[in-house]
XYZ file of C-alpha atoms in Angstrom:
156
model
C 35.623 323.234 240.636
C 38.208 323.314 237.892
C 41.021 325.596 238.689
C 43.442 326.841 236.181
C 46.438 328.940 237.245
C 46.982 332.306 235.277
C 48.967 335.337 236.182
C 48.010 336.308 239.743
C 44.931 334.502 240.192
C 42.739 331.561 239.128
C 39.704 332.021 236.869
C 36.614 332.132 238.920
C 33.751 329.401 238.629
C 31.636 331.967 236.639
C 34.434 332.622 234.253
C 34.968 328.956 233.743
C 31.276 328.508 233.182
C 31.185 331.317 230.619
C 33.989 329.546 228.748
C 32.257 326.329 228.915
C 29.095 327.805 227.445
C 30.796 329.200 224.520
C 32.975 325.911 223.989
C 29.739 323.860 224.007
C 28.152 326.061 221.420
C 30.968 325.410 219.009
C 31.538 321.786 219.952
C 29.149 320.995 216.991
C 29.160 317.365 217.221
C 29.315 317.084 221.018
C 32.577 315.141 221.031
C 34.353 317.408 223.593
C 36.442 319.166 220.985
C 36.339 322.468 218.893
C 37.780 322.296 215.258
C 40.567 324.875 215.065
C 38.740 326.160 211.971
C 35.766 327.163 214.288
C 38.184 328.495 216.772
C 38.173 332.019 215.252
C 34.466 332.209 215.262
C 34.279 331.001 218.780
C 36.780 333.742 220.040
C 34.871 336.355 217.930
C 31.651 335.381 219.886
C 33.516 336.210 223.163
C 34.410 339.640 221.833
C 38.051 338.916 220.750
C 39.165 339.694 217.139
C 42.202 337.387 216.307
C 44.044 338.161 213.171
C 44.575 335.564 210.513
C 48.168 335.325 211.681
C 47.119 334.487 215.088
C 44.802 331.860 213.905
C 47.554 330.286 211.862
C 49.947 330.328 214.851
C 47.148 328.804 217.030
C 46.608 326.115 214.413
C 50.188 325.091 214.417
C 50.257 324.751 218.264
C 46.858 322.754 218.282
C 47.587 319.003 218.105
C 45.191 317.073 215.796
C 43.511 320.330 214.542
C 41.084 320.479 217.350
C 40.946 321.786 220.946
C 39.545 320.259 223.995
C 38.038 322.396 226.904
C 41.097 322.441 228.873
C 43.236 323.693 225.962
C 40.548 326.217 225.315
C 40.762 327.553 228.926
C 44.413 327.741 228.349
C 44.048 329.918 225.278
C 41.103 331.982 226.447
C 41.988 332.326 230.252
C 44.665 334.948 229.923
C 42.328 337.091 227.568
C 39.598 336.930 230.387
C 42.233 337.788 233.011
C 43.474 340.634 230.904
C 39.956 341.837 230.371
C 39.382 341.836 233.960
C 42.694 343.858 234.596
C 41.497 346.424 232.210
C 38.153 346.683 234.108
C 40.136 347.164 237.438
C 42.153 349.821 235.735
C 38.905 351.618 234.812
C 37.812 351.368 238.526
C 40.929 352.983 239.646
C 40.606 355.901 236.991
C 37.029 356.330 238.435
C 38.365 356.509 241.980
C 40.946 358.993 240.960
C 38.458 361.064 239.039
C 36.317 361.149 242.177
C 39.210 362.263 244.122
C 39.491 365.280 241.907
C 35.773 365.937 241.534
C 35.473 367.415 245.097
C 31.745 368.494 244.639
C 30.844 365.121 242.939
C 29.001 366.823 240.005
C 30.831 364.639 237.474
C 33.171 367.313 236.382
C 36.457 368.678 237.367
C 36.322 372.561 237.626
C 39.141 374.861 237.334
C 39.411 375.199 241.311
C 39.184 371.417 241.655
C 41.918 370.933 239.185
C 44.117 373.648 241.049
C 43.573 371.849 244.458
C 44.529 368.472 242.794
C 47.549 369.923 241.222
C 48.565 371.549 244.526
C 48.022 368.219 246.308
C 49.958 366.158 243.832
C 52.852 368.658 243.233
C 52.875 369.934 246.753
C 53.076 373.406 245.574
C 50.683 376.233 244.412
C 50.293 375.963 240.584
C 50.450 379.105 238.442
C 47.461 380.299 236.581
C 49.506 379.747 233.288
C 50.115 376.111 234.175
C 46.475 375.573 235.038
C 45.271 377.192 231.736
C 47.818 375.106 229.792
C 46.460 371.874 231.589
C 42.981 372.800 230.929
C 43.561 373.733 227.311
C 45.278 370.385 226.692
C 42.598 368.305 228.507
C 39.365 370.091 227.933
C 38.570 368.679 224.476
C 34.963 370.199 224.371
C 36.030 373.639 225.608
C 33.412 373.963 228.307
C 35.995 374.921 230.917
C 35.505 371.570 232.795
C 37.050 368.110 232.666
C 34.491 365.291 232.350
C 35.331 361.766 233.012
C 36.156 360.882 229.221
C 38.627 363.818 228.902
C 40.170 362.646 232.303
C 40.676 359.098 230.845
C 42.240 360.634 227.827
C 44.474 362.760 230.101
C 45.545 359.856 232.272
C 46.278 357.725 229.377
C 48.289 360.091 227.359
């Protein structure tokens, strides 16, 4: 197994294999290198949208105008790890939402919001405070907070 150190953990075998598949697809002549001109297309295939400036900066760092697999992993590994961190953040949001959604119906009611605010603030919230929170968060004005509204509330 190839192991590359990034941030708090190494890339897993499946992540390395995903990178290898994409790399091989863009290694047009099979010489073990991807031309820096093809690197942008390669990155876009993986769902990343590098700007022209980023590609110019990469081309200045790349020796000989081409990237081998290890350099490719060095470039793309942090992006994969950041993506994984974002997904972990989403899981944490889902857990938090489930804590508020006591009846597990996929929506946070006014009563559930009151209980959550009471638990978080350790005091009884006033009706005006609850109405204000609901008014700010309840974008579709149905009197409930769904997961998308919850995400927006937590990210603002």
